Amino acid sequence: MKPQHDLTAGPIGQTLLAFALPTLGSNILQSLNGSINSIWVGRYLGEGALAATSNANIIMFLMFGAVFGFGMAATILVGQNFGRRDVDAARRAFGSAVGLVLGVATVIAALGWVFAPQILQLLATPGDALPLALSYLRVIFLGLPASMLMVLMMMGLRGTGDSMTPLWFMAMSVVLDSGLNPLLIAGIGPFPRMGIAGSATATLIANHVSLLGLVLYVHVKDLPIRLKGAEIRYILPTRALSGTIVRKGLPMGAQMLVMSTAALAMIGLVNREGVDTAAAYAVSQQLWTYIQMPALAIGAAVSSMAAQNIGAGRWDRVGAITGYGLLFNLVLTGVMVAVVILFDRPVMTLFVPENSAALPIARHIQLIASWNFIVFGATMVLFSTVRANGAVLAPLIALLISLYPVRIGFALLARPWLGADALWWSFPLGSCVTLAMAALYYRFGNWRSGSLDVPQDEAGEQAHAMTEPGGRSQPTG
């Protein structure tokens, strides 16, 4: 069967941009949803509640990373198999990822509910924000399995070359979440007054409704990742596919965990500067979500497009895909940085009052740190390309070095001389080091000879076992 959206033919730049823009739209909607919710929380409940949601969201990103790598590995497998025109193998990979992700996410959600107080205490969450953060976090944990499955389905669709369907269902989720937030926070009309827990409950409801809608849509439209009839058994992972997804997914998930734990360490350092700085950092993070959106969208497009082309043996297109990705990142992320810096004050006052002590701190943070996302975006493109052929350890090692010895180390060592500015300058320093290592590995590393092969097992997978992605079409020299 021919892929629903063939990313192995046509003009590379135009195809990449056409794929990336709906993904960017999805990212914008997702970030807008978070910002709107933060506005409701900040306006209704104050700076302490805003700092509480910031602390809780960092923890959720940490939990998310524990299972996200499986989804990333499955997406690459789906893309490579669609490049080979092997739809059944793509469905097997997707089904295995569904089974793994749901199982792990359910366990993490249960553990997170139980140990949420201890986690928040480890973060040095300010005392005023602690009970608010706990109420918010526990409800969010309840929705983790549905959130992960929603993200996995969107990633799977993008692996087939479809970036429009995820956009529509992200829009549904955003409308529901942002609409329910004020109703459940303030108890408007027939809704109960739940305070900060109402914000989390709105997210939980929106995710479950949107997930159900997406599942029904995929089946009614018979989209490539649909599983029905005998294919339902694909959700029970085979040993061969489980081994490949876990072997490649764990390092990619570990990258998310490394980023999350570094963010947690930074939150701990920021919290020690007081509630105003913590609130300012929370506002800065809201703006950073928008700045990094083009990089994330372009990285997702590069990964899906490179995976399909590698699966099809079109190595002649992979280098050009990377080049266009770097160019688009420079232009789009650069524009985002300029817009945010120019219009930071009116945007920030959406989250905190104009007379808030957090406002000048947040503006200062933006001037020092926001430009580092241009560098981050270039790194994202290079890592997305090498991951598309299963190279996952080098990006993990690069992140470990740049985030801990470099970023956190600089923030700690330079703090006696630079004060809180050491925290903000550590961001561009870490990003520059990561880009240098990514560029060296892309140019000189052995990622082109990598493999996402699935070994045969006794369950009869011989007909669906995958060969080395590049096969005989890999370049020589």
Coordinates of C-alpha atoms in Angstrom, one line a residue:
M1 CA 0.0 0.0 0.0
K2 CA 1.2 3.5 -0.8
P3 CA 1.7 5.8 2.2
Q4 CA -1.1 8.2 2.8
H5 CA 1.5 11.0 2.6
D6 CA 4.6 10.1 0.7
L7 CA 7.6 12.1 2.0
T8 CA 10.1 10.3 -0.3
A9 CA 9.3 12.3 -3.5
G10 CA 8.7 15.8 -4.6
P11 CA 10.6 19.0 -3.8
I12 CA 12.3 18.6 -0.4
G13 CA 12.0 22.2 1.0
Q14 CA 8.3 22.5 0.0
T15 CA 7.5 19.1 1.3
L16 CA 9.3 19.6 4.6
L17 CA 7.6 23.0 5.2
A18 CA 4.2 21.7 4.3
F19 CA 4.6 18.9 6.8
A20 CA 6.1 21.2 9.5
L21 CA 3.5 23.9 9.4
P22 CA 0.5 21.8 10.7
T23 CA 2.9 20.4 13.4
L24 CA 3.8 24.0 14.3
G25 CA 0.1 24.8 14.4
S26 CA -0.4 21.9 16.8
N27 CA 2.5 23.1 19.0
I28 CA 1.0 26.7 19.0
L29 CA -2.4 25.4 20.1
Q30 CA -0.9 23.2 22.8
S31 CA 1.3 26.1 24.1
L32 CA -1.6 28.5 23.8
N33 CA -3.7 26.1 25.9
G34 CA -1.1 26.1 28.6
S35 CA -0.8 29.8 28.6
I36 CA -4.5 30.4 28.7
N37 CA -4.7 28.0 31.7
S38 CA -1.8 29.9 33.4
I39 CA -3.7 33.1 32.8
W40 CA -6.8 31.8 34.5
V41 CA -4.7 30.4 37.4
G42 CA -2.6 33.6 37.8
R43 CA -5.6 35.9 37.6
Y44 CA -8.0 33.9 39.8
L45 CA -5.5 32.4 42.3
G46 CA -2.4 34.6 42.3
E47 CA 1.4 34.2 41.9
G48 CA 1.7 31.3 44.4
A49 CA -0.7 29.2 42.3
L50 CA 1.2 30.1 39.2
A51 CA 4.4 29.0 40.7
A52 CA 2.7 25.8 41.8
T53 CA 1.6 24.9 38.3
S54 CA 5.1 25.6 37.0
N55 CA 6.6 23.2 39.5
A56 CA 4.0 20.5 38.8
N57 CA 4.4 20.8 35.0
I58 CA 8.1 20.2 35.3
I59 CA 7.4 17.0 37.2
M60 CA 4.9 15.9 34.6
F61 CA 7.5 16.5 31.9
L62 CA 9.8 14.2 33.9
M63 CA 7.1 11.5 34.1
F64 CA 6.3 12.0 30.4
G65 CA 9.9 11.4 29.5
A66 CA 9.9 8.0 31.1
V67 CA 7.6 6.6 28.4
F68 CA 8.0 9.1 25.6
G69 CA 11.0 7.3 24.2
F70 CA 8.9 4.3 23.3
G71 CA 6.7 6.5 21.2
M72 CA 9.6 8.1 19.5
A73 CA 11.1 4.7 18.6
A74 CA 7.8 3.5 17.3
T75 CA 7.3 6.6 15.2
I76 CA 10.7 6.0 13.5
L77 CA 9.7 2.4 12.9
V78 CA 6.4 3.5 11.4
G79 CA 8.1 6.0 9.2
Q80 CA 10.8 3.6 7.9
N81 CA 8.2 0.9 7.2
F82 CA 6.0 3.3 5.3
G83 CA 9.1 4.3 3.3
R84 CA 9.4 0.6 2.4
R85 CA 5.7 0.4 1.7
D86 CA 5.2 -2.3 4.5
V87 CA 2.0 -1.1 6.1
D88 CA 1.5 -4.2 8.3
A89 CA 5.0 -3.9 9.8
A90 CA 4.2 -0.2 10.6
R91 CA 0.9 -1.3 12.3
R92 CA 2.8 -3.9 14.3
A93 CA 5.3 -1.4 15.5
F94 CA 2.5 1.1 16.4
G95 CA 0.5 -1.6 18.3
S96 CA 3.5 -2.7 20.3
A97 CA 4.1 0.9 21.3
V98 CA 0.5 1.4 22.4
G99 CA 0.8 -1.7 24.7
L100 CA 4.1 -0.6 26.2
V101 CA 3.2 3.0 26.7
L102 CA -0.2 2.3 28.3
G103 CA 1.3 -0.2 30.7
V104 CA 4.2 2.0 31.8
A105 CA 2.1 5.2 32.0
T106 CA -0.5 3.5 34.2
V107 CA 2.3 2.4 36.7
I108 CA 3.9 5.8 36.7
A109 CA 0.5 7.5 37.2
A110 CA -0.2 5.4 40.3
L111 CA 3.3 5.9 41.8
G112 CA 3.1 9.6 41.0
W113 CA -0.2 10.0 42.9
V114 CA 1.3 8.3 46.0
F115 CA 4.6 10.0 46.1
A116 CA 3.6 13.5 44.8
P117 CA 4.2 15.2 48.2
Q118 CA 7.8 13.8 48.5
I119 CA 8.5 14.9 44.9
L120 CA 7.4 18.4 45.5
Q121 CA 9.5 18.6 48.7
L122 CA 12.6 17.5 46.8
L123 CA 12.0 20.4 44.4
A124 CA 12.1 22.8 47.3
T125 CA 8.6 24.1 46.3
P126 CA 7.9 27.3 48.2
G127 CA 5.7 26.7 51.2
D128 CA 2.8 28.8 50.0
A129 CA 2.7 27.0 46.7
L130 CA 3.1 23.4 48.1
P131 CA -0.5 22.5 48.9
L132 CA -1.7 24.1 45.6
A133 CA 0.9 22.2 43.6
L134 CA -0.1 18.9 45.3
S135 CA -3.8 19.3 44.5
Y136 CA -2.9 20.2 40.9
L137 CA -0.3 17.5 40.4
R138 CA -2.4 14.6 41.7
V139 CA -5.3 15.3 39.2
I140 CA -2.8 15.6 36.4
F141 CA -1.3 12.2 37.2
L142 CA -4.8 10.7 36.8
G143 CA -4.8 11.8 33.2
L144 CA -1.3 10.7 32.3
P145 CA -2.3 7.4 30.5
A146 CA -4.8 9.2 28.2
S147 CA -2.4 12.0 27.6
M148 CA 0.4 9.6 26.6
L149 CA -1.9 7.6 24.3
M150 CA -3.1 10.8 22.6
V151 CA 0.5 11.9 22.0
L152 CA 1.5 8.5 20.7
M153 CA -1.3 8.4 18.2
M154 CA -0.4 11.9 17.0
M155 CA 3.3 10.8 16.6
G156 CA 2.2 7.6 14.8
L157 CA 0.1 9.7 12.3
R158 CA 3.1 12.0 11.7
G159 CA 5.2 8.9 11.1
T160 CA 2.9 8.1 8.2
G161 CA 3.3 11.6 6.8
D162 CA 0.0 13.0 8.2
S163 CA 0.4 16.1 10.2
M164 CA -3.1 17.6 9.6
T165 CA -5.2 15.1 11.6
P166 CA -3.2 15.8 14.8
L167 CA -3.8 19.5 14.3
W168 CA -7.6 19.1 14.3
F169 CA -7.7 17.0 17.4
M170 CA -5.3 19.2 19.2
A171 CA -7.6 22.1 18.5
M172 CA -10.5 20.1 20.0
S173 CA -8.5 19.5 23.2
V174 CA -7.5 23.1 23.5
V175 CA -11.1 24.4 23.1
L176 CA -12.3 22.0 25.7
D177 CA -9.5 22.6 28.2
S178 CA -9.3 26.4 28.0
G179 CA -13.1 26.7 28.1
L180 CA -13.6 24.4 31.1
N181 CA -10.7 26.0 33.1
P182 CA -12.4 29.1 34.4
L183 CA -15.7 27.3 34.9
L184 CA -14.1 24.7 37.2
I185 CA -11.6 27.0 38.9
A186 CA -14.2 29.6 39.9
G187 CA -17.3 27.4 40.1
I188 CA -19.2 29.3 37.4
G189 CA -22.8 28.2 36.7
P190 CA -23.5 24.5 37.6
F191 CA -19.8 23.6 37.9
P192 CA -18.2 23.1 41.3
R193 CA -15.6 25.5 42.7
M194 CA -12.4 23.5 42.6
G195 CA -9.7 26.1 42.7
I196 CA -6.4 25.0 41.2
A197 CA -7.6 21.4 41.0
G198 CA -10.3 22.6 38.6
S199 CA -7.6 23.6 36.1
A200 CA -6.1 20.1 36.2
T201 CA -9.6 18.5 36.0
A202 CA -10.3 20.5 32.8
T203 CA -7.2 19.1 31.2
L204 CA -8.1 15.6 32.3
I205 CA -11.6 15.9 30.7
A206 CA -10.3 17.5 27.5
N207 CA -7.7 14.8 27.0
H208 CA -10.1 11.9 27.4
V209 CA -12.7 13.4 25.1
S210 CA -10.2 14.3 22.4
L211 CA -8.6 10.8 22.7
L212 CA -11.9 9.1 22.2
G213 CA -12.7 11.3 19.2
L214 CA -9.3 10.6 17.6
V215 CA -9.6 6.8 18.1
L216 CA -13.1 6.9 16.4
Y217 CA -11.8 9.1 13.6
V218 CA -8.9 6.9 12.8
H219 CA -11.1 3.8 12.6
V220 CA -13.9 5.5 10.6
K221 CA -11.5 6.9 8.1
D222 CA -9.4 3.7 8.0
L223 CA -6.2 5.7 8.5
P224 CA -2.9 3.8 8.3
I225 CA -2.3 3.3 12.0
R226 CA -5.8 1.9 12.7
L227 CA -5.9 -1.6 14.3
K228 CA -9.0 -3.7 13.9
G229 CA -9.9 -7.4 13.7
A230 CA -7.0 -9.6 14.1
E231 CA -4.7 -6.6 14.2
I232 CA -5.9 -5.8 17.8
R233 CA -3.5 -8.5 19.0
Y234 CA -0.6 -6.2 17.9
I235 CA -1.2 -4.3 21.2
L236 CA 0.4 -7.3 22.9
P237 CA 4.0 -6.7 21.9
T238 CA 6.1 -9.5 20.5
R239 CA 9.5 -10.1 21.9
A240 CA 11.2 -8.9 18.8
L241 CA 9.4 -5.6 18.5
S242 CA 9.5 -5.0 22.2
G243 CA 13.2 -5.5 22.2
T244 CA 13.7 -3.0 19.4
I245 CA 11.3 -0.4 20.8
V246 CA 12.8 -0.7 24.3
R247 CA 16.4 -0.8 23.1
K248 CA 16.0 2.3 21.0
G249 CA 13.3 3.9 23.1
L250 CA 15.1 3.8 26.5
P251 CA 18.0 6.1 25.4
M252 CA 15.5 8.5 23.7
G253 CA 13.3 8.5 26.8
A254 CA 16.5 8.9 28.9
Q255 CA 17.2 12.1 26.9
M256 CA 13.8 13.4 28.1
L257 CA 14.6 12.4 31.6
V258 CA 18.0 14.1 31.5
M259 CA 16.3 17.3 30.3
S260 CA 13.6 17.0 32.9
T261 CA 16.0 16.4 35.8
A262 CA 18.2 19.3 34.7
A263 CA 15.0 21.4 34.6
L264 CA 14.1 20.2 38.1
A265 CA 17.6 21.1 39.3
M266 CA 17.2 24.5 37.8
I267 CA 13.7 24.9 39.4
G268 CA 15.3 24.1 42.7
L269 CA 17.9 26.8 42.3
V270 CA 15.3 29.3 41.1
N271 CA 13.0 28.5 44.0
R272 CA 15.8 29.4 46.4
E273 CA 15.7 33.0 45.0
G274 CA 12.2 33.5 46.4
V275 CA 8.6 33.4 45.2
D276 CA 9.0 36.5 42.9
T277 CA 11.9 35.0 41.0
A278 CA 10.0 31.6 40.8
A279 CA 6.9 33.4 39.4
A280 CA 9.2 35.3 36.9
Y281 CA 10.8 32.1 35.8
A282 CA 7.3 30.5 35.4
V283 CA 6.3 33.4 33.1
S284 CA 9.6 33.1 31.2
Q285 CA 8.9 29.4 30.6
Q286 CA 5.5 30.3 29.1
L287 CA 7.2 32.5 26.6
W288 CA 9.9 30.0 25.9
T289 CA 7.3 27.4 24.9
Y290 CA 6.4 29.7 22.0
I291 CA 10.0 30.5 21.0
Q292 CA 10.9 26.8 20.8
M293 CA 7.8 25.7 18.9
P294 CA 9.3 26.2 15.4
A295 CA 12.3 24.1 16.3
L296 CA 10.2 21.3 17.7
A297 CA 7.9 21.3 14.6
I298 CA 10.8 21.4 12.2
G299 CA 12.6 18.6 14.2
A300 CA 9.5 16.4 14.0
A301 CA 9.2 17.0 10.3
V302 CA 12.9 16.3 9.7
S303 CA 12.6 13.1 11.7
S304 CA 9.5 11.8 9.9
M305 CA 10.8 12.8 6.5
A306 CA 14.3 11.4 7.1
A307 CA 12.9 8.1 8.4
Q308 CA 10.7 7.5 5.4
N309 CA 13.6 8.4 3.0
I310 CA 16.0 6.1 4.9
G311 CA 13.4 3.3 4.8
A312 CA 13.1 3.8 1.0
G313 CA 16.9 3.9 0.6
R314 CA 16.8 7.5 -0.6
W315 CA 20.0 8.6 1.2
D316 CA 20.5 11.2 -1.5
R317 CA 17.7 13.2 0.0
V318 CA 18.6 12.9 3.7
G319 CA 21.4 15.5 3.7
A320 CA 19.2 18.0 1.9
I321 CA 16.4 17.4 4.4
T322 CA 18.8 18.3 7.2
G323 CA 20.0 21.4 5.4
Y324 CA 16.5 22.8 4.8
G325 CA 15.7 22.0 8.4
L326 CA 18.6 24.1 9.6
L327 CA 17.6 27.0 7.3
F328 CA 13.9 27.0 8.3
N329 CA 14.9 26.8 12.0
L330 CA 17.2 29.8 11.7
V331 CA 14.5 31.9 10.0
L332 CA 11.4 30.9 12.0
T333 CA 13.0 30.6 15.5
G334 CA 14.9 33.9 14.9
V335 CA 11.6 35.7 14.2
M336 CA 10.0 34.2 17.3
V337 CA 12.9 35.4 19.5
A338 CA 12.7 38.9 18.0
V339 CA 8.9 39.1 18.5
V340 CA 9.0 37.9 22.1
I341 CA 11.8 40.3 23.1
L342 CA 10.1 43.3 21.4
F343 CA 6.7 42.6 22.9
D344 CA 7.6 40.9 26.2
R345 CA 5.9 43.3 28.6
P346 CA 2.4 43.3 27.2
V347 CA 2.5 39.5 27.0
M348 CA 3.9 39.0 30.5
T349 CA 1.2 41.2 32.0
L350 CA -1.3 38.6 30.9
F351 CA 0.2 36.3 33.6
V352 CA 1.0 38.7 36.4
P353 CA -0.2 42.3 37.3
E354 CA 1.7 45.3 35.9
N355 CA 2.9 46.2 39.4
S356 CA 4.1 42.7 40.2
A357 CA 7.7 42.4 41.4
A358 CA 8.1 39.4 39.1
L359 CA 7.7 41.4 35.9
P360 CA 11.1 43.1 35.7
I361 CA 12.8 39.9 36.7
A362 CA 11.1 38.0 33.9
R363 CA 12.0 40.7 31.3
H364 CA 15.7 40.5 32.4
I365 CA 15.6 36.7 32.1
Q366 CA 14.3 37.0 28.5
L367 CA 17.1 39.4 27.4
I368 CA 19.8 37.0 28.6
A369 CA 18.5 33.6 27.7
S370 CA 15.9 33.6 25.0
W371 CA 18.3 33.7 22.0
N372 CA 19.7 30.3 23.0
F373 CA 16.6 28.7 21.3
I374 CA 18.0 29.4 17.9
V375 CA 21.0 27.3 18.8
F376 CA 18.7 24.7 20.4
G377 CA 16.7 24.4 17.2
A378 CA 19.8 23.7 15.1
T379 CA 20.7 20.9 17.5
M380 CA 17.2 19.6 17.3
V381 CA 17.4 19.3 13.5
L382 CA 20.8 17.4 13.6
F383 CA 19.6 15.1 16.4
S384 CA 16.3 14.4 14.6
T385 CA 18.2 13.2 11.5
V386 CA 20.6 10.9 13.2
R387 CA 17.8 9.4 15.4
A388 CA 15.8 8.6 12.2
N389 CA 18.3 5.9 11.6
G390 CA 18.4 4.6 15.1
A391 CA 21.4 6.5 16.5
V392 CA 20.3 7.3 20.0
L393 CA 23.3 7.1 22.3
A394 CA 25.3 10.0 21.0
P395 CA 22.5 12.5 21.5
L396 CA 22.0 11.2 25.0
I397 CA 25.7 11.6 25.9
A398 CA 25.8 15.1 24.4
L399 CA 22.8 16.2 26.5
L400 CA 24.3 14.7 29.7
I401 CA 27.5 16.6 29.2
S402 CA 25.9 19.9 28.2
L403 CA 23.2 20.0 30.8
Y404 CA 25.1 18.8 33.9
P405 CA 28.8 19.6 33.9
V406 CA 28.1 22.6 31.7
R407 CA 24.7 24.2 32.5
I408 CA 24.1 23.2 36.1
G409 CA 27.9 23.3 36.9
F410 CA 28.2 26.9 35.5
A411 CA 25.0 27.9 37.4
L412 CA 26.4 26.7 40.7
L413 CA 30.0 27.8 40.2
A414 CA 29.3 31.3 38.8
R415 CA 26.5 32.1 41.2
P416 CA 28.8 33.7 43.8
W417 CA 30.0 36.2 41.2
L418 CA 27.0 36.7 38.9
G419 CA 24.2 36.0 41.4
A420 CA 20.9 34.9 39.8
D421 CA 22.3 35.9 36.4
A422 CA 24.4 32.7 36.5
L423 CA 21.2 30.7 36.2
W424 CA 20.1 32.6 33.1
W425 CA 23.5 32.6 31.3
S426 CA 23.8 28.9 31.8
F427 CA 21.1 28.3 29.2
P428 CA 22.9 29.7 26.1
L429 CA 26.2 28.2 27.3
G430 CA 24.7 24.7 27.5
S431 CA 23.0 25.0 24.2
C432 CA 26.2 26.1 22.4
V433 CA 28.1 23.1 23.8
T434 CA 25.3 20.7 22.7
L435 CA 25.3 22.2 19.1
A436 CA 29.0 21.8 18.8
M437 CA 28.8 18.1 19.8
A438 CA 25.8 17.5 17.6
A439 CA 27.5 19.0 14.5
L440 CA 30.7 16.9 15.1
Y441 CA 28.7 13.7 15.4
Y442 CA 26.5 14.5 12.3
R443 CA 29.6 15.2 10.3
F444 CA 32.0 12.5 11.5
G445 CA 29.9 9.9 13.4
N446 CA 28.8 6.5 12.2
W447 CA 25.1 7.1 12.5
R448 CA 24.6 6.4 8.8
S449 CA 25.4 2.8 9.4
G450 CA 23.0 2.5 12.3
S451 CA 20.1 0.0 12.4
L452 CA 16.6 -0.4 13.7
D453 CA 16.3 -4.0 12.7
V454 CA 13.9 -6.3 14.5
P455 CA 15.3 -9.8 15.0
Q456 CA 13.1 -12.8 14.1
D457 CA 11.5 -14.7 16.9
E458 CA 9.7 -18.0 17.3
A459 CA 6.2 -16.4 17.0
G460 CA 6.4 -16.3 13.2
E461 CA 7.6 -12.8 12.7
Q462 CA 9.8 -13.9 9.7
A463 CA 7.5 -12.4 7.2
H464 CA 7.5 -9.0 9.0
A465 CA 11.1 -8.8 10.3
M466 CA 12.8 -5.6 9.3
T467 CA 16.1 -5.4 7.6
E468 CA 18.8 -2.7 8.2
P469 CA 17.2 0.6 7.3
G470 CA 19.8 1.6 4.8
G471 CA 20.3 -1.8 3.5
R472 CA 22.4 -1.9 0.4
S473 CA 21.4 1.6 -0.5
Q474 CA 23.7 3.1 2.2
P475 CA 26.4 5.3 0.9
T476 CA 29.9 4.1 0.9
G477 CA 32.8 6.0 2.3

